């Protein structure tokens, strides 16, 4: 696949990797919700917002997601830590703080 992308545009594989890095937190939030067996509508009801807000949050880049959003997802889904690993959680918080 990378070869095909390079044939289209040599910079494309690198740009895709950068995009993935910028969305690590939104992907994590989506996984937390799914692991809890919740739909976006379920999460919206629990957070007191619209399903559209949840969709936007789960498609956001890291710097658009607040620590509050991460904490709420953890509380609502019953997952006490973001990755289940305190060291990883610490890195996420630091990344958000300096974004």
Rosetta silent file (secondary structure, phi, psi, omega in degrees, C-alpha in Angstrom):
SEQUENCE: XXXXXXXXXXXXXXXXXXXXXXXXXXXXXXXXXXXXXXXXXXXXXXXXXXXXXXXXXXXXXXXXXXXXXXXXXXXXXXXXXXXXXXXXXXXXXXXXXXX
SCORE:     score description
SCORE:     0.000 S_00000001
   1 L     0.000  -42.357  179.455    0.000    0.000    0.000 S_00000001
   2 H   -59.752  -37.799  179.599    2.815    2.411    0.853 S_00000001
   3 H   -63.609  -40.412  178.440    4.317    1.834   -2.588 S_00000001
   4 H   -63.727  -44.417  178.795    1.007    2.702   -4.216 S_00000001
   5 H   -62.695  -40.689  178.390    0.716    5.854   -2.114 S_00000001
   6 H   -63.521  -36.245  179.252    4.289    6.832   -2.987 S_00000001
   7 H   -65.317  -35.187  178.843    3.498    6.371   -6.673 S_00000001
   8 H   -71.852  -47.899 -179.660    0.571    8.775   -6.317 S_00000001
   9 L  -158.808  118.058 -176.764    2.553   11.312   -4.295 S_00000001
  10 L   -56.620  -25.914 -178.476    5.919   10.632   -2.648 S_00000001
  11 L   -85.111  -14.015 -173.155    4.961   12.725    0.401 S_00000001
  12 H   -58.876  -47.471  179.684    1.649   10.938    0.987 S_00000001
  13 H   -57.405  -42.177  178.768    2.836    8.056    3.241 S_00000001
  14 H   -65.014  -39.558  179.082    4.570   10.514    5.578 S_00000001
  15 H   -65.332  -38.636  178.700    1.523   12.780    5.679 S_00000001
  16 H   -65.546  -41.766  178.161   -0.718    9.830    6.569 S_00000001
  17 H   -62.889  -41.159  177.999    1.616    8.819    9.410 S_00000001
  18 H   -63.758  -40.318  178.514    1.580   12.388   10.748 S_00000001
  19 H   -62.592  -41.977  178.225   -2.212   12.438   10.580 S_00000001
  20 H   -60.551  -43.170  179.974   -2.366    9.175   12.565 S_00000001
  21 H   -62.184  -37.161 -177.939   -0.101   10.644   15.252 S_00000001
  22 H   -74.080  -11.168 -176.851   -2.325   13.718   15.543 S_00000001
  23 L  -116.919   17.786 -176.410   -5.398   11.531   16.142 S_00000001
  24 H   -61.472  -37.713 -177.014   -4.138    9.026   18.718 S_00000001
  25 H   -72.688  -41.125  179.881   -6.362   10.369   21.496 S_00000001
  26 H   -64.720  -36.930  176.471   -9.555   10.424   19.417 S_00000001
  27 H   -64.435  -40.922  179.006   -8.925    6.832   18.352 S_00000001
  28 H   -62.051  -43.822  179.292   -8.392    5.916   22.001 S_00000001
  29 H   -61.949  -42.673  178.530  -11.703    7.547   22.997 S_00000001
  30 H   -60.659  -44.605  179.419  -13.532    5.661   20.263 S_00000001
  31 H   -63.026  -39.579  178.728  -12.009    2.368   21.432 S_00000001
  32 H   -61.017  -45.201 -178.689  -12.998    3.099   25.035 S_00000001
  33 H   -63.629  -46.924 -178.657  -16.608    3.730   23.993 S_00000001
  34 H   -64.077  -42.673  178.843  -16.791    0.622   21.828 S_00000001
  35 H   -59.253  -32.576  179.056  -15.166   -1.543   24.517 S_00000001
  36 L   -80.814   -0.834  179.239  -17.893   -0.355   26.891 S_00000001
  37 L    72.943   27.860 -176.893  -20.522   -1.487   24.368 S_00000001
  38 L  -107.371  146.354  171.295  -21.786    2.053   23.845 S_00000001
  39 L   -88.802  170.844  175.106  -22.941    3.822   20.721 S_00000001
  40 H   -62.003  -36.306  178.478  -22.166    7.470   20.068 S_00000001
  41 H   -64.601  -40.780  176.462  -25.780    8.220   21.016 S_00000001
  42 H   -60.059  -46.828 -178.888  -25.312    6.394   24.342 S_00000001
  43 H   -64.223  -39.359  179.441  -22.158    8.378   25.062 S_00000001
  44 H   -61.668  -44.863  177.826  -23.880   11.633   24.133 S_00000001
  45 H   -60.292  -43.877 -178.636  -26.719   10.955   26.585 S_00000001
  46 H   -66.619  -32.990 -179.052  -24.234   10.106   29.319 S_00000001
  47 H   -90.362   -9.795 -179.998  -22.177   13.239   28.661 S_00000001
  48 L    73.495   38.358  178.973  -25.202   15.485   28.242 S_00000001
  49 L  -139.028 -170.850 -179.477  -24.390   16.554   24.714 S_00000001
  50 L   -91.224  159.052  174.953  -25.367   15.685   21.143 S_00000001
  51 H   -62.085  -33.733  178.242  -24.300   12.653   19.144 S_00000001
  52 H   -60.595  -40.027  178.371  -22.799   15.136   16.684 S_00000001
  53 H   -62.771  -42.572  178.951  -20.493   16.429   19.427 S_00000001
  54 H   -64.561  -43.357  178.826  -19.316   12.874   20.173 S_00000001
  55 H   -59.392  -45.806  179.336  -18.717   12.228   16.480 S_00000001
  56 H   -64.245  -40.767  179.151  -16.659   15.415   16.163 S_00000001
  57 H   -61.531  -43.576 -177.516  -14.738   14.575   19.323 S_00000001
  58 H   -75.923   -6.612  175.441  -13.899   11.095   18.033 S_00000001
  59 L  -111.338    3.284 -175.058  -12.661   12.569   14.746 S_00000001
  60 L   -77.012  159.197  169.835  -10.677   15.404   16.340 S_00000001
  61 L   -81.889  158.520 -174.590   -6.962   15.936   16.384 S_00000001
  62 H   -50.101  -41.289 -174.395   -5.270   15.615   19.772 S_00000001
  63 H   -74.304   -3.804  177.701   -5.054   19.349   20.429 S_00000001
  64 H   -98.663   -5.604 -176.838   -8.843   19.726   20.137 S_00000001
  65 L  -103.105  131.437 -178.129   -9.589   17.214   22.912 S_00000001
  66 L   -91.540  160.596  174.834   -9.606   18.382   26.498 S_00000001
  67 H   -60.848  -35.516  177.412   -8.440   16.527   29.556 S_00000001
  68 H   -58.306  -43.792  178.550  -12.049   16.825   30.773 S_00000001
  69 H   -58.143  -45.701 -178.965  -13.222   14.868   27.688 S_00000001
  70 H   -63.408  -45.031 -179.580  -10.758   12.078   28.449 S_00000001
  71 H   -62.860  -41.636  179.553  -11.733   11.972   32.112 S_00000001
  72 H   -63.732  -43.761  177.737  -15.466   11.850   31.275 S_00000001
  73 H   -58.107  -43.445  179.577  -14.965    8.989   28.822 S_00000001
  74 H   -62.760  -44.796  179.512  -13.098    7.097   31.551 S_00000001
  75 H   -63.589  -47.456 -175.064  -15.807    7.742   34.144 S_00000001
  76 H   -68.269  -39.440 -177.213  -18.679    6.880   31.834 S_00000001
  77 H   -85.146   -7.029 -179.401  -17.130    3.742   30.377 S_00000001
  78 L    76.157   16.696  178.108  -15.902    2.538   33.763 S_00000001
  79 L   -99.860  110.556 -171.227  -12.326    2.522   32.558 S_00000001
  80 L   -68.980  -25.471  176.126  -10.294    4.035   35.355 S_00000001
  81 L  -129.709  154.958 -174.827   -7.329    4.847   33.172 S_00000001
  82 L   -60.486  -51.199 -179.110   -7.147    5.870   29.554 S_00000001
  83 L  -107.185   -0.476 -174.089   -4.927    3.022   28.363 S_00000001
  84 L    78.653   11.019 -178.470   -5.075    0.867   31.460 S_00000001
  85 L  -138.869  110.321 -176.437   -1.471    1.874   32.023 S_00000001
  86 H   -55.449  -34.727 -179.756   -0.707    4.832   34.319 S_00000001
  87 H   -67.171  -40.558  177.413    2.569    5.644   32.520 S_00000001
  88 H   -65.519  -42.750  178.358    0.787    5.871   29.162 S_00000001
  89 H   -57.904  -42.070 -179.936   -1.937    8.011   30.729 S_00000001
  90 H   -60.162  -42.052  179.054    0.719   10.352   32.064 S_00000001
  91 H   -64.594  -38.923  178.452    2.179   10.793   28.581 S_00000001
  92 H   -61.840  -45.785 -179.802   -1.294   11.559   27.184 S_00000001
  93 H   -62.518  -43.075  178.568   -1.860   14.230   29.822 S_00000001
  94 H   -63.132  -42.623  178.985    1.560   15.773   29.157 S_00000001
  95 H   -60.087  -43.264  178.541    0.908   15.755   25.422 S_00000001
  96 H   -65.774  -39.831 -177.092   -2.388   17.568   25.947 S_00000001
  97 H   -64.308  -32.375 -176.392   -0.851   20.074   28.345 S_00000001
  98 L  -107.323   13.371  179.784    1.815   21.111   25.861 S_00000001
  99 L   -73.371    0.000    0.000   -0.253   20.890   22.673 S_00000001
